[in-house]
Tab-separated table of C-alpha atoms (C1' of nucleotides) in Angstrom:
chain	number	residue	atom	x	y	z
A	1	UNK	CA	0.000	0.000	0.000
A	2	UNK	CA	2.899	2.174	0.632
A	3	UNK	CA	3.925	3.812	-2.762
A	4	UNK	CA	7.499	3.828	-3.028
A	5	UNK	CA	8.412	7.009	-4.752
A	6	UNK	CA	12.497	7.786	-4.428
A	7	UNK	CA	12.012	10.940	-6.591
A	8	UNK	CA	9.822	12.382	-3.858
A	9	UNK	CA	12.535	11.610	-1.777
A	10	UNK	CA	15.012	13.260	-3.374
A	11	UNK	CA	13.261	15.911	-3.983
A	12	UNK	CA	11.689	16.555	-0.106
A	13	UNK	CA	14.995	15.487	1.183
A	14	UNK	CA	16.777	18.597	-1.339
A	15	UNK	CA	14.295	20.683	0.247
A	16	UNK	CA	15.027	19.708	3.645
A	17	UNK	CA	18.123	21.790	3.728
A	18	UNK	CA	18.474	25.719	4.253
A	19	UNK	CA	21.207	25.826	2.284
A	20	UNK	CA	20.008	24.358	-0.431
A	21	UNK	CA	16.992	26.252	-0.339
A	22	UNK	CA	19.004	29.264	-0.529
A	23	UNK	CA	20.990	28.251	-3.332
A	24	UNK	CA	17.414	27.541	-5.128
A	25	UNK	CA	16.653	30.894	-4.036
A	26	UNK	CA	19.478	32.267	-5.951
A	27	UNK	CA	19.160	30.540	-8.987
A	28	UNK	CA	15.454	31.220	-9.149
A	29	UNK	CA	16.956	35.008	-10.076
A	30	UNK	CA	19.526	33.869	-11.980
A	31	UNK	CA	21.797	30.973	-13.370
A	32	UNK	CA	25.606	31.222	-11.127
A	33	UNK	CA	28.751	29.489	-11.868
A	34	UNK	CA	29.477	26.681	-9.183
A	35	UNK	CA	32.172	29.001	-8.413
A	36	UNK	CA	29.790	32.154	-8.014
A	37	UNK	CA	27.568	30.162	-5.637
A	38	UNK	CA	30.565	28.735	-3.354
A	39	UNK	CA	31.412	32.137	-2.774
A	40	UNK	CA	28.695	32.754	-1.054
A	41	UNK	CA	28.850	30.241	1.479
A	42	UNK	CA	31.398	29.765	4.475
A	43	UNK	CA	31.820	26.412	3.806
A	44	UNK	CA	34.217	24.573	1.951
A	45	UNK	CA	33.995	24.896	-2.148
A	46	UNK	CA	33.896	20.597	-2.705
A	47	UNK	CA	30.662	20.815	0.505
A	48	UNK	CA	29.107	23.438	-1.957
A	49	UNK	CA	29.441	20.702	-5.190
A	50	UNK	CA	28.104	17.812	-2.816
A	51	UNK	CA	25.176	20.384	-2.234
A	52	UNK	CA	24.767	20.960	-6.180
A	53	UNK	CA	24.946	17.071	-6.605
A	54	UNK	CA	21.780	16.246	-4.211
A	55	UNK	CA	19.856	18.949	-5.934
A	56	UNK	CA	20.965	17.769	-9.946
A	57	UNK	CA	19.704	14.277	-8.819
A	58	UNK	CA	16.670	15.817	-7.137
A	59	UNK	CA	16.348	16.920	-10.743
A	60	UNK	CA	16.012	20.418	-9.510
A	61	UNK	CA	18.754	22.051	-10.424
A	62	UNK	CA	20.897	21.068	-14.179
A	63	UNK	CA	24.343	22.021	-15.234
A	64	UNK	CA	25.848	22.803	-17.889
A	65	UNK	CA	29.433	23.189	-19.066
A	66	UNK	CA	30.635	26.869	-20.241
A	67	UNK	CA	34.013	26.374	-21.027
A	68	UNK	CA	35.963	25.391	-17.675
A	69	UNK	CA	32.944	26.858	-15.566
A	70	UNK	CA	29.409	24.841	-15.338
A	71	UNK	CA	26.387	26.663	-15.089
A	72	UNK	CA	23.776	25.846	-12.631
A	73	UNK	CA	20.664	26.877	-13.515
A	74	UNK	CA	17.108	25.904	-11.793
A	75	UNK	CA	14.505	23.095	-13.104
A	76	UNK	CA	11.301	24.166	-12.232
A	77	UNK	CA	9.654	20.795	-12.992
A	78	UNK	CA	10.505	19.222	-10.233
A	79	UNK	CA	9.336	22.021	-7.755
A	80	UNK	CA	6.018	21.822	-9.545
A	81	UNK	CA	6.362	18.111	-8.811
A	82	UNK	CA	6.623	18.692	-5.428
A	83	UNK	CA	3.962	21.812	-5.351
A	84	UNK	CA	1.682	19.496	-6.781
A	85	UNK	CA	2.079	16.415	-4.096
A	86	UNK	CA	1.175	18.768	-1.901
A	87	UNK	CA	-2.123	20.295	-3.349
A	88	UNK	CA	-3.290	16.401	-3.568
A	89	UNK	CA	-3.355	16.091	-0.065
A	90	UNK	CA	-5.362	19.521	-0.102
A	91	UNK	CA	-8.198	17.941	-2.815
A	92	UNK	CA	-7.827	14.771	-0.752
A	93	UNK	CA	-8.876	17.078	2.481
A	94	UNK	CA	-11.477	19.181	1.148
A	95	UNK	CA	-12.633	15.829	-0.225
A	96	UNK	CA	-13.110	14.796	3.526
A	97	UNK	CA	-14.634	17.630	4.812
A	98	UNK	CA	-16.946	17.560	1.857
A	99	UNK	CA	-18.210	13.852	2.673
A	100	UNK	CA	-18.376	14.907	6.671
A	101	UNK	CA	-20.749	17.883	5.520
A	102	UNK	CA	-22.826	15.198	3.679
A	103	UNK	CA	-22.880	13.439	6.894
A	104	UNK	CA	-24.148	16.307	9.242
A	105	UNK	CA	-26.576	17.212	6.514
A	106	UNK	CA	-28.153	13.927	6.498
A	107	UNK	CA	-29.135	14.499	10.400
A	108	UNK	CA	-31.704	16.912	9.173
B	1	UNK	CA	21.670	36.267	3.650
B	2	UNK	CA	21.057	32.161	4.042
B	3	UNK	CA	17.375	32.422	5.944
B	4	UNK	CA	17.689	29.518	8.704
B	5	UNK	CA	14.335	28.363	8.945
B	6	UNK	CA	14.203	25.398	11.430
B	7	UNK	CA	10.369	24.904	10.753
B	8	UNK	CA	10.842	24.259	7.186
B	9	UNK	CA	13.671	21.530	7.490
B	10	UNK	CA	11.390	19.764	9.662
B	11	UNK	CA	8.169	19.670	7.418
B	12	UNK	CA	10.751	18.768	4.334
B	13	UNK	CA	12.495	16.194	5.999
B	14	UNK	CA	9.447	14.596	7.282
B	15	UNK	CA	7.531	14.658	3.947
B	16	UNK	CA	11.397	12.845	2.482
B	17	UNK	CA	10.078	9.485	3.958
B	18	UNK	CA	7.829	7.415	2.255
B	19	UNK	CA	6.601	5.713	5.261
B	20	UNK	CA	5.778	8.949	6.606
B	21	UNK	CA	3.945	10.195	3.131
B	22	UNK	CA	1.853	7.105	3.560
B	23	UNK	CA	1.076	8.026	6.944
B	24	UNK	CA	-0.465	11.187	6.200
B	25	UNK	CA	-1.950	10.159	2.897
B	26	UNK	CA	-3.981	7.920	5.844
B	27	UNK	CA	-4.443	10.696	7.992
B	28	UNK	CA	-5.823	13.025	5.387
B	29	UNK	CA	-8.690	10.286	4.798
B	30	UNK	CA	-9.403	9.335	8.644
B	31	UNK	CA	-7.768	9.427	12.104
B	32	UNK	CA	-6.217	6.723	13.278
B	33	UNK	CA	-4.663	5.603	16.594
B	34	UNK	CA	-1.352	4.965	16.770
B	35	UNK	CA	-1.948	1.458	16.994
B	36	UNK	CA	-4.172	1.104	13.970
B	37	UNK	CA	-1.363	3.091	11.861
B	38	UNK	CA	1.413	1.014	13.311
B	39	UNK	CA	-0.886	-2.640	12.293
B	40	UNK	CA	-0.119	-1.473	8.732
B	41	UNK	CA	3.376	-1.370	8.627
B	42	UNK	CA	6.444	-4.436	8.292
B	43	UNK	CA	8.365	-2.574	11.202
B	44	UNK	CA	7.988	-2.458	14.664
B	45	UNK	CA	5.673	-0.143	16.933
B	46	UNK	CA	8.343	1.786	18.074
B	47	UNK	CA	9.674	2.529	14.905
B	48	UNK	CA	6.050	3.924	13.754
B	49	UNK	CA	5.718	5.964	17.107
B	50	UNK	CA	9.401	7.361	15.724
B	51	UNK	CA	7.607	8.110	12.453
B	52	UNK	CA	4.840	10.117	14.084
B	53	UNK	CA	6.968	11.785	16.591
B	54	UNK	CA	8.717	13.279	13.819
B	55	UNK	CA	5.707	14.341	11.894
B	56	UNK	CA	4.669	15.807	15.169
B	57	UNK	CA	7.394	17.668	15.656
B	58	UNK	CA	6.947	19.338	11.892
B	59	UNK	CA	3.301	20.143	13.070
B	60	UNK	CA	2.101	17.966	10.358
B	61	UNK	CA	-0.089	16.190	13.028
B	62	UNK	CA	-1.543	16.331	16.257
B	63	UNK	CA	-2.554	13.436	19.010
B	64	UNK	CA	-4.916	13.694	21.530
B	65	UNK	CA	-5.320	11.345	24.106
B	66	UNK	CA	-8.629	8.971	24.186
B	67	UNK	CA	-8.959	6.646	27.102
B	68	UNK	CA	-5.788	4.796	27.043
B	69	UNK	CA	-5.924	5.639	23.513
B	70	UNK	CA	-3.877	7.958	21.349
B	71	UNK	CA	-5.824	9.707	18.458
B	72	UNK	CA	-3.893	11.066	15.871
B	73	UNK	CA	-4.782	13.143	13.299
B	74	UNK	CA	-3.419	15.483	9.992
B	75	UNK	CA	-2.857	19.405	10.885
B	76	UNK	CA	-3.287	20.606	7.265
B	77	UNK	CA	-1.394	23.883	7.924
B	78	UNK	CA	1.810	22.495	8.082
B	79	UNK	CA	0.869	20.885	4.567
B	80	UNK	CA	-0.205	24.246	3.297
B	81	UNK	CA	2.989	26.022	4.610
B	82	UNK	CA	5.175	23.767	2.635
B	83	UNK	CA	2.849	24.156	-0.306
B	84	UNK	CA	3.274	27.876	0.032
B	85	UNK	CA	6.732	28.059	0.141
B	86	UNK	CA	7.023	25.906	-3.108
B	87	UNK	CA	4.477	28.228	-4.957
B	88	UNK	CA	6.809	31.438	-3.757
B	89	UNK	CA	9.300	29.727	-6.150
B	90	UNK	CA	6.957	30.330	-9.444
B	91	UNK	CA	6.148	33.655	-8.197
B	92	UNK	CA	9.818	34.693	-8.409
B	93	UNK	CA	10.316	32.319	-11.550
B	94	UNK	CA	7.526	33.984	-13.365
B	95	UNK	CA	9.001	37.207	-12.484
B	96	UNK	CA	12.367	36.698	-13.721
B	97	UNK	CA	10.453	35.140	-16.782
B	98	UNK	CA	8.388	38.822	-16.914
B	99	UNK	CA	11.977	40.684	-16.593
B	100	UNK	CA	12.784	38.597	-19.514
B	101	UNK	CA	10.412	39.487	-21.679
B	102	UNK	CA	10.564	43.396	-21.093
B	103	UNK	CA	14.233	42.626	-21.747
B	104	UNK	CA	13.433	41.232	-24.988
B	105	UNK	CA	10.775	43.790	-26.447
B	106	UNK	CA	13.348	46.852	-25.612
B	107	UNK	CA	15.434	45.113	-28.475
B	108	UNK	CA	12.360	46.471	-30.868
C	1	DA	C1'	54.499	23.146	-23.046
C	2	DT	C1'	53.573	25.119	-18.767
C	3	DT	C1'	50.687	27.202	-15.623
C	4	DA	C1'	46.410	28.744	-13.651
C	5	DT	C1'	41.562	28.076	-12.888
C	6	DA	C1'	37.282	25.327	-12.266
C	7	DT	C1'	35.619	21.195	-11.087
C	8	DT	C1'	35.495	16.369	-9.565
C	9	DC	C1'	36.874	12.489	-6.818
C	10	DA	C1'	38.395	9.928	-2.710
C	11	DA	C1'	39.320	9.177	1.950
C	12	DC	C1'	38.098	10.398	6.224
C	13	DC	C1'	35.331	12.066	10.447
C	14	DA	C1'	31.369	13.393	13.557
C	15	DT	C1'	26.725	13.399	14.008
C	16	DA	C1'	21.942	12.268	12.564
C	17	DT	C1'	18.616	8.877	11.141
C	18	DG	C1'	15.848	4.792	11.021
C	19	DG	C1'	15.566	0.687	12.708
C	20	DT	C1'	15.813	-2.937	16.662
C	21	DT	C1'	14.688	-4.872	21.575
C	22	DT	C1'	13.561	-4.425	26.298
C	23	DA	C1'	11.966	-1.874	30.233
C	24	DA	C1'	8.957	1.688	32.185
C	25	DT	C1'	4.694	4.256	32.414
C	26	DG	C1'	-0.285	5.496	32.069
C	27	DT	C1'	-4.979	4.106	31.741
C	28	DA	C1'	-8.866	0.806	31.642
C	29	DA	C1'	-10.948	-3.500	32.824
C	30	DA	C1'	-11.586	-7.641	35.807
D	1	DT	C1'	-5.693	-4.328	43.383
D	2	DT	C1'	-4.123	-7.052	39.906
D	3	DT	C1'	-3.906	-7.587	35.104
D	4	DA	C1'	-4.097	-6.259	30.355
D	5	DC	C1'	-3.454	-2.930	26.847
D	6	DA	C1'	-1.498	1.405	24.602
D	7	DT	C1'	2.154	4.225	24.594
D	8	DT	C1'	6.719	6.142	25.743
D	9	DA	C1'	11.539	5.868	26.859
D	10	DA	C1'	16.178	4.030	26.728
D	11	DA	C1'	20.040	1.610	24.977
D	12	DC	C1'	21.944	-0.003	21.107
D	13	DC	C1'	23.363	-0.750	16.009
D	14	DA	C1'	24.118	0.077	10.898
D	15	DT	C1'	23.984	3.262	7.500
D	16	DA	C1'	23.366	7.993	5.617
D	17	DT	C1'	24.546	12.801	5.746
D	18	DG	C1'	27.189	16.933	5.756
D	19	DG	C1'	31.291	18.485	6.463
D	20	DT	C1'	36.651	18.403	5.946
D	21	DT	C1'	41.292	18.041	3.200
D	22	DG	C1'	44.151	16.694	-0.529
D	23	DA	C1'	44.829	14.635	-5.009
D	24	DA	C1'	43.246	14.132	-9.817
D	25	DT	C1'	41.202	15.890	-14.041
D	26	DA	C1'	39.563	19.213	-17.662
D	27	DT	C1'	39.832	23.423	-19.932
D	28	DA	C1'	41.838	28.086	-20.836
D	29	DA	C1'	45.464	31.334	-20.879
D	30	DT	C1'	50.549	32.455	-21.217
DNA sequence: ATTATATTCAACCATATGGTTTAATGTAAA
DNA sequence: TTTACATTAAACCATATGGTTGAATATAAT
């Protein structure tokens, strides 16, 4: 009954972590070098790439090479993925409170 | 400029685990007791109290206690919250989409 | 051809996470 | 007041995660 889904995953796990919500932030304005986004981070530059990698699998983020730079840009799919898992449990909801107004009207 | 926001890496790490998606895709039908949602999973009790502790913690449930019973149920803001930060991302993305455009019709 | 820059890879470490089992606690029923 | 049931807590274990540093690779510039 439990539907397996490692993209969600991926992609709520991404999510899960400020900075990687920051550097979405960023690249929601514009597309950065991996270089350009390290820089903005105290942490080392390889903990900023290991950050990159969790979002390019969470298919959120793609690269692509500019010479001997990469550029990150955003993938707005997957956030509409994600957006969208979550307004299912809203229908599912008003769903529910739509069958418990049944119920209540029935008492009349 | 990195926005540490403790409340959201809770509700995106707890939506991350499947078991705990199924959980509230149960919730968001019926309440359950802990017992009842813990009969319909391969691991043991504990681990599903874990499961729920952690979605309580993210305020994407609440229990109440019934008897020696523990009733728990969805707490759709939470949901909503995360669903609201996700839709802030097209807002900006449509913007920079707008800035775009403008960008593109001065060339006339 | 050498050097500099940008990125990737690998090894390592500390802590967090998701699971286990067993003991303790709270509440209801006999 | 025992006994049974529902839940919580504690100790433990294996693996994952997020960070580090240093070496390797790819491309550009001198």
């Amino acid at each position: 009954m439990v539907e397996y889904n490692p993209y969600l995953d991926g992609l709520f796990k991404s999510l899960a972590d400020p900075i990687r919500r920051d550097i979405l932030q960023r690249l929601v304005q514009a597309q950065h070098t991996i270089s350009q986004l390290a820089a903005h981070y105290e942490m080392s530059f390889a903990a900023v790439a290991k950050h990159l990698n969790v979002l390019e699998k969470a298919k959120l983020i793609v690269k692509r090479r500019k010479g001997k730079e990469q550029i990150v840009s955003i993938a707005p799919e997957a956030l509409r993925d994600a957006s969208e898992y979550l307004a299912q449990f809203e229908a599912l909801w008003n769903y529910r409170l739509d069958v418990l107004d049944q119920i209540l009207q029935e008492d009349d």
